[in-house]
Coordinates of C-alpha atoms and ligand atoms in Angstrom, one line a residue:
Chain D
M1 CA 114.1 31.1 205.6
A2 CA 115.8 32.2 202.4
N3 CA 116.2 35.5 200.7
I4 CA 115.9 34.7 197.0
V5 CA 116.5 37.1 194.2
A6 CA 115.4 36.1 190.6
I7 CA 117.0 38.2 187.9
V8 CA 115.1 38.0 184.6
K9 CA 114.9 39.8 181.3
M10 CA 112.7 40.2 178.3
V11 CA 113.8 38.6 175.0
P12 CA 112.5 38.6 171.4
D13 CA 109.4 36.5 170.9
L14 CA 110.7 34.0 168.3
V15 CA 107.2 33.3 167.0
E16 CA 107.3 36.8 165.4
E17 CA 109.3 37.6 162.3
L18 CA 112.7 39.1 163.3
E19 CA 114.3 41.8 161.3
I20 CA 117.8 43.3 161.2
N21 CA 118.3 47.0 161.7
D22 CA 119.5 49.3 158.9
E23 CA 123.1 49.2 160.1
G24 CA 123.1 45.4 159.9
T25 CA 124.5 45.2 163.4
G26 CA 121.5 44.1 165.5
L27 CA 117.8 43.4 165.6
D28 CA 115.4 46.0 164.4
R29 CA 113.9 46.8 167.8
D30 CA 111.0 48.9 166.5
W31 CA 108.8 46.0 165.8
L32 CA 110.2 43.6 168.2
R33 CA 107.7 41.8 170.5
L34 CA 109.3 41.0 173.8
I35 CA 108.4 38.2 176.2
I36 CA 110.0 36.9 179.3
N37 CA 113.0 34.6 178.7
E38 CA 111.6 31.1 178.9
F39 CA 114.2 29.9 181.4
D40 CA 113.8 33.0 183.6
N41 CA 110.2 31.9 183.9
H42 CA 111.5 28.6 185.3
A43 CA 113.8 30.4 187.6
I44 CA 110.9 32.4 189.0
E45 CA 108.9 29.2 189.5
Q46 CA 111.9 27.6 191.3
A47 CA 112.2 30.7 193.5
I48 CA 108.6 30.6 194.5
L49 CA 108.6 26.9 195.2
L50 CA 111.6 27.3 197.5
K51 CA 109.9 30.1 199.3
E52 CA 106.8 28.0 199.8
R53 CA 108.9 25.2 201.1
E54 CA 111.4 27.1 203.3
G55 CA 109.8 30.4 203.9
G56 CA 111.6 33.7 203.1
E57 CA 111.1 36.3 200.4
V58 CA 111.4 36.4 196.6
T59 CA 112.6 39.6 194.9
V60 CA 112.4 39.8 191.1
I61 CA 114.7 42.2 189.3
A62 CA 114.3 43.0 185.6
P63 CA 115.6 45.7 183.3
E64 CA 113.2 48.3 182.0
T65 CA 112.1 47.3 178.5
E66 CA 108.7 47.1 176.9
G67 CA 106.3 44.9 178.7
V68 CA 108.4 44.6 181.8
E69 CA 105.7 45.9 184.1
D70 CA 103.1 43.4 183.0
M71 CA 105.7 40.7 183.5
L72 CA 106.6 41.9 187.0
F73 CA 102.9 42.1 188.0
T74 CA 102.5 38.5 186.8
T75 CA 105.3 37.4 189.0
A76 CA 103.6 39.2 191.9
A77 CA 100.5 37.3 191.2
K78 CA 102.5 34.1 191.3
G79 CA 103.8 34.9 194.7
A80 CA 106.9 37.2 194.4
D81 CA 107.2 39.7 197.3
R82 CA 109.1 42.4 195.7
M83 CA 109.5 43.6 192.1
I84 CA 112.3 45.9 191.0
K85 CA 112.7 47.5 187.6
L86 CA 116.2 48.6 186.6
A87 CA 115.8 52.1 185.2
G88 CA 118.3 52.7 182.4
D89 CA 118.6 52.8 178.7
F90 CA 117.9 49.1 178.1
E91 CA 115.4 49.7 175.3
E92 CA 118.1 49.7 172.6
G93 CA 119.5 46.4 173.8
V94 CA 122.6 46.1 175.9
N95 CA 125.1 43.3 176.2
N96 CA 124.9 40.9 179.1
H97 CA 128.1 42.2 180.6
A98 CA 126.5 45.6 181.1
L99 CA 123.3 44.0 182.2
A100 CA 125.1 41.8 184.7
H101 CA 126.9 44.8 186.3
A102 CA 123.5 46.4 186.7
F103 CA 121.9 43.3 188.2
A104 CA 124.8 42.8 190.5
E105 CA 124.7 46.3 191.8
T106 CA 121.0 46.0 192.6
A107 CA 120.9 42.4 193.8
K108 CA 123.7 43.1 196.3
N109 CA 121.5 45.5 198.3
H110 CA 119.1 42.7 199.1
Q111 CA 121.7 40.4 200.6
P112 CA 120.5 37.3 198.8
D113 CA 121.2 33.8 200.0
L114 CA 120.4 32.6 196.5
I115 CA 120.2 34.3 193.1
L116 CA 118.3 32.4 190.4
T117 CA 118.2 33.1 186.7
G118 CA 117.5 31.3 183.5
V119 CA 120.4 29.2 182.2
Q120 CA 120.5 31.2 179.0
A121 CA 118.3 33.5 176.9
N122 CA 117.7 33.4 173.2
D123 CA 119.5 36.7 172.5
D124 CA 122.6 36.0 174.5
L125 CA 125.7 36.8 172.4
D126 CA 128.2 37.5 175.1
G127 CA 127.3 34.5 177.3
P128 CA 124.5 34.1 179.8
V129 CA 123.9 36.7 182.5
G130 CA 124.0 34.4 185.5
P131 CA 127.7 33.5 185.7
L132 CA 128.7 37.1 185.1
V133 CA 126.5 38.3 188.0
A134 CA 128.0 35.6 190.1
E135 CA 131.6 36.6 189.4
Y136 CA 130.9 40.3 189.8
L137 CA 129.5 39.5 193.3
G138 CA 132.2 37.0 194.1
M139 CA 129.7 34.1 194.4
P140 CA 130.0 30.6 193.0
Y141 CA 127.9 29.8 189.9
I142 CA 126.4 26.5 188.6
G143 CA 124.2 26.4 185.5
Y144 CA 121.9 23.8 183.9
I145 CA 120.0 23.3 187.2
S146 CA 116.7 21.4 187.4
G147 CA 116.3 21.0 191.2
V148 CA 117.3 22.8 194.3
T149 CA 117.3 21.8 198.0
L150 CA 118.4 24.4 200.6
E151 CA 120.3 23.4 203.7
E152 CA 122.2 25.4 206.3
G153 CA 124.6 27.6 204.4
R154 CA 124.5 25.5 201.3
A155 CA 122.3 24.2 198.5
I156 CA 122.2 20.7 196.9
V157 CA 121.4 21.1 193.3
R158 CA 120.7 18.8 190.3
K159 CA 122.9 19.7 187.4
E160 CA 121.8 18.4 184.0
Y161 CA 124.2 16.6 181.6
P162 CA 123.3 15.2 178.1
G163 CA 121.0 12.2 177.9
G164 CA 119.3 12.9 181.2
L165 CA 122.4 12.3 183.5
I166 CA 122.3 14.4 186.7
G167 CA 125.3 15.5 188.7
E168 CA 124.2 16.2 192.2
M169 CA 126.3 19.1 193.4
E170 CA 126.8 20.9 196.7
V171 CA 127.4 24.7 196.6
T172 CA 128.0 27.1 199.4
L173 CA 125.7 30.0 199.8
P174 CA 125.3 32.7 198.7
A175 CA 125.4 31.4 195.2
V176 CA 124.0 32.1 191.7
L177 CA 122.2 29.2 189.9
G178 CA 121.3 29.1 186.2
I179 CA 118.0 27.3 186.1
Q180 CA 117.2 25.0 183.1
A181 CA 113.9 23.8 184.5
G182 CA 112.0 24.4 187.7
E183 CA 110.9 21.4 189.7
E184 CA 107.4 22.1 188.5
P185 CA 106.3 23.7 185.2
P186 CA 105.9 27.5 185.5
R187 CA 102.5 28.0 187.2
Y188 CA 99.7 29.7 185.4
V189 CA 98.0 32.7 187.0
A190 CA 94.6 34.1 185.9
I191 CA 94.6 37.5 184.2
S192 CA 92.2 38.7 186.9
K193 CA 94.8 38.1 189.6
V194 CA 97.4 40.0 187.5
R195 CA 95.0 42.9 187.1
Q196 CA 94.4 42.9 190.9
M197 CA 98.2 43.1 191.4
M198 CA 98.4 46.1 189.0
K199 CA 96.1 47.9 191.5
T200 CA 97.7 46.8 194.7
A201 CA 101.3 45.8 194.2
E202 CA 104.1 48.3 193.6
I203 CA 107.1 48.1 191.3
A204 CA 110.2 49.7 192.8
E205 CA 112.7 51.4 190.5
A206 CA 116.5 51.1 190.9
E207 CA 118.7 53.7 189.3
I208 CA 121.8 52.3 187.7
S209 CA 124.9 54.3 188.1
E210 CA 126.3 53.7 184.6
L211 CA 126.2 50.9 182.1
D212 CA 129.5 49.2 181.9
F213 CA 129.9 47.3 178.6
S214 CA 133.5 46.1 179.2
G215 CA 134.2 42.5 178.5
G216 CA 131.1 42.2 176.3
I217 CA 131.3 42.0 172.6
S218 CA 129.2 43.6 170.0
A219 CA 128.5 41.9 166.7
K220 CA 130.2 43.2 163.6
R221 CA 127.2 42.1 161.6
M222 CA 123.9 40.4 162.1
Y223 CA 121.9 38.7 159.4
L224 CA 119.2 36.2 158.7
P225 CA 120.5 32.7 158.0
E226 CA 120.9 32.0 154.3
A227 CA 119.6 28.5 154.0
A228 CA 122.0 26.5 151.9
E229 CA 119.6 23.8 151.1
R230 CA 116.0 24.4 152.1
A231 CA 113.5 21.6 152.5
E232 CA 111.5 20.7 149.5
M233 CA 108.2 22.3 150.4
I234 CA 105.0 20.4 149.9
E235 CA 102.3 22.6 148.6
G236 CA 98.5 22.3 148.1
D237 CA 95.4 22.2 150.3
E238 CA 95.1 19.9 153.3
E239 CA 93.8 17.0 151.3
E240 CA 96.6 17.3 148.7
I241 CA 99.3 17.7 151.3
A242 CA 98.0 14.7 153.2
A243 CA 98.0 12.6 150.1
K244 CA 101.6 13.6 149.3
L245 CA 102.7 12.9 152.8
I246 CA 101.3 9.4 152.6
S247 CA 103.2 8.7 149.4
I248 CA 106.4 9.9 151.1
F249 CA 105.6 7.7 154.1
K250 CA 105.3 4.8 151.8
E251 CA 108.6 5.6 150.0
A252 CA 110.3 5.8 153.4
G253 CA 108.9 2.4 154.3
A254 CA 106.7 3.8 157.1
L255 CA 103.6 2.3 155.6
Chain S
M1 CA 149.4 37.1 173.3
N2 CA 150.4 34.1 171.1
E3 CA 148.6 32.7 168.0
D4 CA 147.5 29.4 169.5
I5 CA 143.9 28.2 169.8
Y6 CA 143.2 26.4 173.0
V7 CA 140.3 23.9 173.4
L8 CA 138.9 22.7 176.7
I9 CA 138.4 19.0 176.2
E10 CA 135.2 17.9 177.8
H11 CA 134.8 14.5 179.4
L12 CA 132.2 12.9 181.6
Q13 CA 132.4 9.6 183.5
G14 CA 135.6 8.6 181.6
E15 CA 134.4 9.4 178.1
V16 CA 135.4 12.3 175.8
A17 CA 132.3 14.3 174.9
E18 CA 131.6 14.7 171.2
I19 CA 131.7 18.5 171.4
S20 CA 135.4 18.2 172.1
Y21 CA 136.1 16.9 168.6
I22 CA 133.8 19.5 167.1
M23 CA 135.8 22.2 168.9
L24 CA 139.1 20.8 167.7
A25 CA 137.8 21.0 164.1
A26 CA 136.7 24.6 164.7
A27 CA 140.0 25.4 166.3
R28 CA 141.8 24.1 163.3
D29 CA 139.9 26.6 161.1
L30 CA 140.9 29.5 163.5
A31 CA 144.5 28.4 163.9
Q32 CA 145.0 28.5 160.1
R33 CA 144.0 32.1 160.3
T34 CA 146.2 33.0 163.3
S35 CA 149.1 30.7 162.1
G36 CA 149.1 29.1 165.5
E37 CA 148.6 25.6 166.8
V38 CA 145.6 23.8 168.1
I39 CA 146.1 22.8 171.7
G40 CA 143.8 20.6 173.7
V41 CA 143.5 21.3 177.4
L42 CA 142.6 18.3 179.5
L43 CA 141.8 18.6 183.2
G44 CA 141.4 15.3 185.0
H45 CA 142.9 12.7 187.2
D46 CA 144.6 9.6 185.7
A47 CA 143.0 10.6 182.5
Q48 CA 145.9 10.6 180.0
D49 CA 144.2 7.8 178.0
L50 CA 141.5 10.2 177.0
T51 CA 143.8 12.1 174.7
S52 CA 144.6 9.3 172.1
T53 CA 141.9 10.3 169.6
L54 CA 142.2 14.1 169.8
A55 CA 143.3 15.9 166.6
A56 CA 145.5 18.5 168.4
D57 CA 149.0 19.6 167.9
H58 CA 149.6 18.8 171.5
I59 CA 147.8 18.5 174.8
I60 CA 148.2 20.4 178.0
Y61 CA 147.2 18.1 180.8
A62 CA 146.6 19.1 184.4
D63 CA 146.2 16.1 186.7
H64 CA 144.7 16.7 190.1
A65 CA 142.4 14.7 192.3
A66 CA 140.0 17.7 192.4
L67 CA 139.8 17.6 188.6
A68 CA 138.7 14.0 188.3
E69 CA 135.1 15.0 187.5
F70 CA 133.9 18.4 186.4
T71 CA 133.1 21.0 189.1
A72 CA 132.9 24.7 188.2
D73 CA 135.3 26.2 190.8
A74 CA 138.2 23.8 190.2
Y75 CA 137.9 24.1 186.4
Q76 CA 137.6 27.9 186.5
K77 CA 140.7 28.2 188.7
T78 CA 142.8 25.9 186.6
V79 CA 141.8 27.4 183.2
A80 CA 142.3 30.9 184.6
S81 CA 145.8 30.2 185.6
L82 CA 146.6 28.6 182.2
I83 CA 145.2 31.6 180.3
Q84 CA 147.2 34.0 182.4
E85 CA 150.4 32.0 181.9
N86 CA 150.0 31.4 178.1
E87 CA 147.7 34.0 176.7
P88 CA 146.4 32.1 173.7
S89 CA 144.7 33.9 170.9
A90 CA 141.4 32.2 171.6
F91 CA 140.1 29.6 174.1
L92 CA 137.2 27.4 172.9
F93 CA 134.6 25.9 175.3
G94 CA 131.5 23.9 174.6
N95 CA 128.3 25.8 175.1
T96 CA 127.4 23.0 177.4
S97 CA 126.8 22.1 181.0
I98 CA 130.6 22.1 181.4
G99 CA 132.0 24.8 179.1
A100 CA 129.4 27.4 179.6
D101 CA 129.9 27.4 183.4
V102 CA 133.6 28.1 182.9
A103 CA 133.7 30.5 179.9
S104 CA 131.3 33.1 181.3
V105 CA 132.8 33.2 184.7
L106 CA 136.3 33.6 183.3
S107 CA 135.1 36.4 181.0
A108 CA 134.2 38.4 184.1
R109 CA 137.1 37.3 186.2
L110 CA 139.8 38.0 183.7
S111 CA 138.0 40.8 181.8
L112 CA 138.2 38.9 178.5
P113 CA 135.7 39.1 175.7
L114 CA 133.3 36.2 175.3
V115 CA 131.5 35.2 172.1
S116 CA 128.9 32.5 172.7
S117 CA 127.0 30.0 170.6
C118 CA 129.5 30.1 167.8
V119 CA 128.6 27.4 165.2
Q120 CA 131.2 28.1 162.4
I121 CA 134.4 29.9 161.7
S122 CA 134.3 31.7 158.4
N123 CA 137.4 33.6 157.1
G124 CA 138.6 33.9 160.7
K125 CA 135.2 35.3 161.8
L126 CA 133.2 33.8 164.5
I127 CA 129.6 33.1 163.4
S128 CA 127.1 32.7 166.2
Q129 CA 123.6 31.4 166.0
I130 CA 121.2 33.2 168.3
C131 CA 117.4 33.7 168.7
G132 CA 116.7 30.0 168.4
G133 CA 118.6 29.8 165.1
K134 CA 116.7 32.6 163.5
I135 CA 119.6 35.2 163.6
M136 CA 123.3 34.9 162.7
A137 CA 125.9 37.2 164.3
E138 CA 129.4 37.7 163.1
S139 CA 132.2 38.7 165.5
D140 CA 136.0 39.1 165.3
L141 CA 138.7 37.8 167.5
A142 CA 139.8 40.5 169.9
E143 CA 143.3 41.8 170.7
T144 CA 143.3 39.9 174.0
T145 CA 142.4 36.2 174.5
T146 CA 138.9 35.7 173.1
L147 CA 136.7 33.2 174.9
V148 CA 134.3 31.4 172.6
T149 CA 131.6 28.9 173.3
I150 CA 130.9 26.4 170.5
I151 CA 127.6 24.8 169.5
P152 CA 127.4 21.8 167.1
G153 CA 126.2 22.1 163.6
G154 CA 129.2 23.6 161.7
Y155 CA 131.7 20.7 162.0
K156 CA 131.6 17.0 162.1
A157 CA 133.2 15.2 165.1
E158 CA 135.3 13.1 162.7
E159 CA 137.1 16.2 161.6
G160 CA 138.5 16.6 165.1
Q161 CA 139.6 13.0 165.5
S162 CA 143.0 11.6 164.8
E163 CA 144.6 8.1 164.8
K164 CA 147.8 9.5 166.1
S165 CA 148.1 10.3 169.8
P166 CA 149.1 13.9 170.4
E167 CA 152.1 14.7 172.6
I168 CA 151.2 15.5 176.2
K169 CA 152.7 18.4 178.2
S170 CA 151.8 18.6 181.8
F171 CA 150.6 21.7 183.6
N172 CA 150.6 22.2 187.3
A173 CA 147.1 23.0 188.5
P174 CA 147.0 25.9 190.9
A175 CA 146.0 25.4 194.6
L176 CA 142.6 23.8 194.5
D177 CA 141.4 24.3 198.1
D178 CA 138.5 26.3 199.4
L179 CA 136.3 25.0 196.6
R180 CA 132.8 26.2 196.9
V181 CA 131.3 23.6 194.6
T182 CA 131.6 19.8 195.0
L183 CA 130.1 16.8 193.2
K184 CA 128.2 14.5 195.5
K185 CA 127.2 11.8 193.0
Y186 CA 125.9 11.1 189.5
V187 CA 122.3 10.1 189.2
E188 CA 121.7 7.9 186.1
P189 CA 118.6 8.6 184.1
E190 CA 115.7 6.3 184.6
A191 CA 115.2 4.0 181.7
G192 CA 112.0 4.8 179.8
D193 CA 109.5 2.4 178.4
V194 CA 111.2 2.8 175.0
N195 CA 114.6 3.9 173.9
I196 CA 113.9 6.5 171.2
S197 CA 117.5 6.5 170.0
K198 CA 116.8 3.0 168.7
E199 CA 113.5 3.6 167.0
A200 CA 113.3 3.7 163.2
I201 CA 110.3 6.1 162.9
L202 CA 109.7 9.0 165.3
V203 CA 106.7 11.4 165.4
S204 CA 108.1 14.3 167.4
I205 CA 105.9 17.1 168.9
G206 CA 106.8 20.6 169.9
R207 CA 105.1 23.5 171.5
G208 CA 103.0 23.9 168.4
I209 CA 100.9 21.0 169.8
Q210 CA 99.5 23.5 172.3
T211 CA 97.8 21.3 174.9
E212 CA 98.4 18.0 176.5
D213 CA 95.2 16.6 175.1
N214 CA 96.4 17.1 171.6
I215 CA 99.2 14.6 172.1
E216 CA 96.6 12.0 171.4
L217 CA 96.5 13.2 167.7
A218 CA 100.3 12.6 167.4
E219 CA 99.8 9.2 169.0
E220 CA 97.1 8.2 166.5
L221 CA 99.4 9.2 163.7
A222 CA 102.3 7.3 165.2
E223 CA 100.2 4.2 165.4
F224 CA 99.6 4.2 161.6
L225 CA 103.3 4.7 161.0
G226 CA 104.5 2.1 163.5
A227 CA 106.3 5.1 165.1
T228 CA 107.1 6.3 168.6
V229 CA 106.1 9.7 169.9
C230 CA 108.9 11.9 171.2
A231 CA 109.2 15.6 171.8
S232 CA 111.1 18.9 172.2
R233 CA 112.1 20.1 175.6
P234 CA 109.1 22.4 176.4
I235 CA 106.8 19.4 176.1
V236 CA 108.8 17.5 178.7
D237 CA 109.3 20.5 180.9
Q238 CA 105.4 20.8 181.0
G239 CA 105.3 17.3 182.3
W240 CA 103.4 16.0 179.3
L241 CA 105.9 13.4 178.3
P242 CA 108.7 11.7 180.3
I243 CA 112.3 12.9 179.9
S244 CA 113.2 9.6 178.2
R245 CA 111.2 11.0 175.2
M246 CA 113.1 14.2 174.9
V247 CA 115.2 14.8 171.8
G248 CA 118.2 17.2 171.8
K249 CA 121.1 18.6 173.6
S250 CA 119.8 17.7 177.1
G251 CA 117.9 14.7 175.9
Q252 CA 118.6 11.9 173.4
S253 CA 120.4 12.0 170.1
V254 CA 118.3 10.1 167.5
K255 CA 119.0 9.0 164.0
P256 CA 115.8 7.4 162.7
K257 CA 114.9 6.6 159.1
L258 CA 112.0 9.1 159.4
Y259 CA 111.6 12.0 161.8
L260 CA 108.3 13.8 161.6
A261 CA 108.6 17.2 163.4
L262 CA 105.2 18.6 164.3
G263 CA 105.1 22.2 165.6
I264 CA 108.9 22.3 166.4
S265 CA 110.8 25.4 165.5
G266 CA 114.2 23.8 165.1
A267 CA 116.2 25.6 167.8
P268 CA 119.9 24.6 167.8
E269 CA 119.4 22.7 171.0
H270 CA 116.8 20.5 169.4
V271 CA 118.5 20.1 166.0
E272 CA 121.6 18.9 167.8
G273 CA 119.8 15.7 168.7
M274 CA 118.1 14.9 165.4
A275 CA 119.9 16.5 162.4
E276 CA 121.4 13.2 161.4
S277 CA 118.0 11.6 160.8
E278 CA 117.8 10.0 157.3
M279 CA 114.6 11.8 156.4
I280 CA 113.0 14.8 158.2
I281 CA 109.5 16.0 157.5
A282 CA 108.6 19.3 159.2
V283 CA 105.1 20.7 159.7
N284 CA 105.2 24.3 160.9
M285 CA 103.1 27.4 160.2
D286 CA 106.1 29.7 160.3
P287 CA 107.8 30.0 156.9
N288 CA 111.0 31.2 158.7
A289 CA 111.2 28.3 161.2
P290 CA 114.8 27.1 161.2
I291 CA 113.5 23.5 161.1
F292 CA 112.9 24.0 157.3
D293 CA 116.6 24.6 156.8
I294 CA 117.5 21.0 157.8
A295 CA 114.3 19.2 156.8
T296 CA 114.0 17.0 153.7
Y297 CA 110.4 17.9 153.2
G298 CA 108.6 21.0 154.6
V299 CA 104.9 21.7 155.1
E300 CA 104.1 25.3 155.9
F301 CA 100.7 24.6 157.4
D302 CA 98.7 24.6 160.6
F303 CA 99.1 21.2 162.1
F304 CA 95.5 21.2 163.3
D305 CA 94.1 21.8 159.8
L306 CA 96.2 19.0 158.4
I307 CA 95.9 16.2 161.0
D308 CA 92.3 15.2 160.4
P309 CA 92.5 14.8 156.6
L310 CA 95.8 13.0 157.2
L311 CA 94.3 10.5 159.7
E312 CA 91.2 10.0 157.5
Q313 CA 93.3 9.2 154.5
L314 CA 95.4 6.8 156.5
E315 CA 92.3 5.2 157.8
E316 CA 91.0 4.7 154.2
I317 CA 94.1 2.9 152.9
E318 CA 94.3 0.6 155.9
Ligands
FAD1 C1 120.8 24.5 177.8 C2 119.7 24.2 177.0 C3 119.4 22.9 176.6 C4 118.3 22.6 175.8 N1 118.1 21.3 175.5 C5 117.0 21.0 174.6 C6 116.8 19.7 174.2 O1 117.5 18.7 174.5 N2 115.8 19.5 173.3 C7 114.9 20.5 172.9 O2 114.0 20.3 172.1 N3 115.1 21.8 173.3 C8 116.2 22.0 174.2 N4 116.3 23.3 174.6 C9 115.3 24.3 174.3 C10 115.4 25.0 173.0 O3 116.3 26.1 173.1 C11 114.1 25.5 172.5 O4 113.5 26.3 173.4 C12 113.1 24.3 172.2 O5 113.7 23.3 171.4 C13 111.9 24.8 171.5 O6 110.9 23.8 171.4 P1 109.8 23.9 170.3 O7 110.4 23.9 169.0 O8 108.8 22.8 170.6 O9 109.0 25.2 170.7 P2 109.0 26.6 169.9 O10 110.4 27.1 169.7 O11 108.1 27.5 170.7 O12 108.4 26.3 168.5 C14 107.1 26.0 168.3 C15 106.9 26.0 166.8 O13 105.6 25.5 166.5 C16 105.0 26.2 165.4 N5 103.6 26.1 165.6 C17 102.8 26.7 166.5 N6 101.5 26.3 166.3 C18 101.5 25.5 165.2 C19 100.5 24.8 164.5 N7 99.2 24.9 164.9 N8 100.8 24.1 163.4 C20 102.1 24.1 163.0 N9 103.1 24.7 163.6 C21 102.8 25.4 164.7 C22 105.6 27.6 165.6 O14 105.6 28.3 164.4 C23 107.0 27.3 166.2 O15 107.9 27.3 165.1 C24 117.4 23.6 175.4 C25 117.7 24.9 175.8 C26 118.8 25.2 176.6 C27 119.0 26.6 177.0
AMP2 N1 126.8 49.0 173.0 C1 126.8 47.6 172.9 N2 128.0 47.0 173.3 C2 128.0 45.6 173.2 N3 127.0 44.9 172.9 C3 125.8 45.4 172.6 C4 125.7 46.9 172.6 N4 124.4 47.1 172.2 C5 123.8 46.0 171.9 N5 124.6 44.9 172.2 C6 124.3 43.5 172.1 O1 124.3 43.2 170.7 C7 123.2 42.4 170.5 C8 122.2 43.0 169.5 O2 121.6 44.1 170.2 P1 120.5 45.0 169.4 O3 121.3 45.7 168.3 O4 120.0 45.9 170.4 O5 119.5 44.0 168.9 C9 122.6 42.0 171.8 O6 123.1 40.8 172.2 C10 123.0 43.1 172.6 O7 123.1 42.6 174.0

């Protein structure tokens, strides 16, 4: 039996065009489409796999931003037992130090054996959230994890190094793990099941005492990359492009 | 606080990791600004020999059995005690499986500011690449020791290498008992059917391929080109291709004659493994995809509209 908490956040969907705010200090959030951080999704999968294997409960905690409720109901449909929304002024974007304080404060109440989170998120500027939460709670942290086995009072984890090398590590519980990939790809749940959860499941709200930004950094300036040398773009309709590609393949000795 | 820039030298299984040299080059840029020195920090056990190629003004070396291989707790304790004692201007870590686990925890433990994913130092400013390479963020060094994690892309490893061995000063590691994390063993990756780092032509697929069945289309194309199919991380995480076919930070580094990137956005973690390819052709519908910034040729087009005419024309010339 394990009490597992997954801490997750919504991040900009990178498929959309991103714009900078008028001050030039951050993203223009008015048009931002948010989706769950890809690696948080893997953390949720790993949490549910562990629960299915070992028994126990999975609690998912996320800051209140646009789309968070749909995301939390989706985790319920996947098998999460408890969903908690951090109520606070997260809509404008906060740094991960502030977010980690809020996560730590809320996660603590659930006496977790294990806290799982994505190894990083695409909008992290002051480091990922997992190691900060770990330190605020006095727990050990290991990131880049792609496999977890629970034993009495400890976990055996697979830590990824470049080239596919794995370091098998042992860590005492409670601990925080930064998940790179769950043991299985994130499961798919049918929309109908999510809709059903919207009717039956409940999302709890946790009030955050005060956002504490200390230790975080805020960017002086944000901007879109100025491409020094951009690719030579191949234009035309599909037939023309195909023909041009073939001549480039020939030139490169691939044909 | 002093002016020096410290760099955590990463090593794994007796080899200095390339990011260490990249960090030394970045540190040199910063040190010129602060008028300080570049100091490499090596934690290890009987590891002095690893320092001979490091372009640092000197090395601080902590030798301890518990530091022989990386584990988070032992590294965090040792680096924390070094920072408290010496208060450098900045401490650079790789944004890697080693550095990231140390830098963030110490930011919280020592209440020091952390700037992550820094790719370049420009006029003393830290330039980070976030949102998959679509946004740049500029930060300043703080009044206290600034912790920085570095990603590749801005500096070449050679710039951080030197023929002349730096002087080594030893540092006593703090008590390293009650460690909560231990390394049991390394598990070597299973060899794949092909070694993509040796292939001359690669057809690489990303999330733009949409479904597992569509991989067939990339395979057909690869066959015409005498190429091997490889992929970005999400394709491997979906279980559609084995890990031996993954290109990037956590996969293989490749340097083929031709790298065809189909539906790959060009996130820094992917680019890290393929930027050195001789020729890169990228097909992507998104005109702002970062892959176009490093590609030789770009095609802003829907892969699925292009693939049939392309395969048909290849068929004809055969
Ligand atoms: C610690 C860590 C390590 C990582 N290691 C690696 C690694 O080794 N290798 C790696 O690749 N990633 C790695 N990643 C993940 C990386 O951050 C990106 O998430 C990943 O590279 C994105 O893969 P992608 O480009 O295939 O997908 P996406 O970023 O989702 O891009 C898909 C692209 O396809 C385009 N597209 C969609 N449909 C079409 C179509 N029909 N025709 C044309 N284009 C289309 C879209 O415009 C988009 O640009 C790592 C991440 C972390 C945190
Ligand atoms: N008040 C703040 N202090 C520190 N960091 C912040 C603050 N507000 C936003 N950030 C961070 O700055 C980046 C851009 O935020 P935003 O301007 O909301 O897009 C994100 O990484 C935020 O986490």
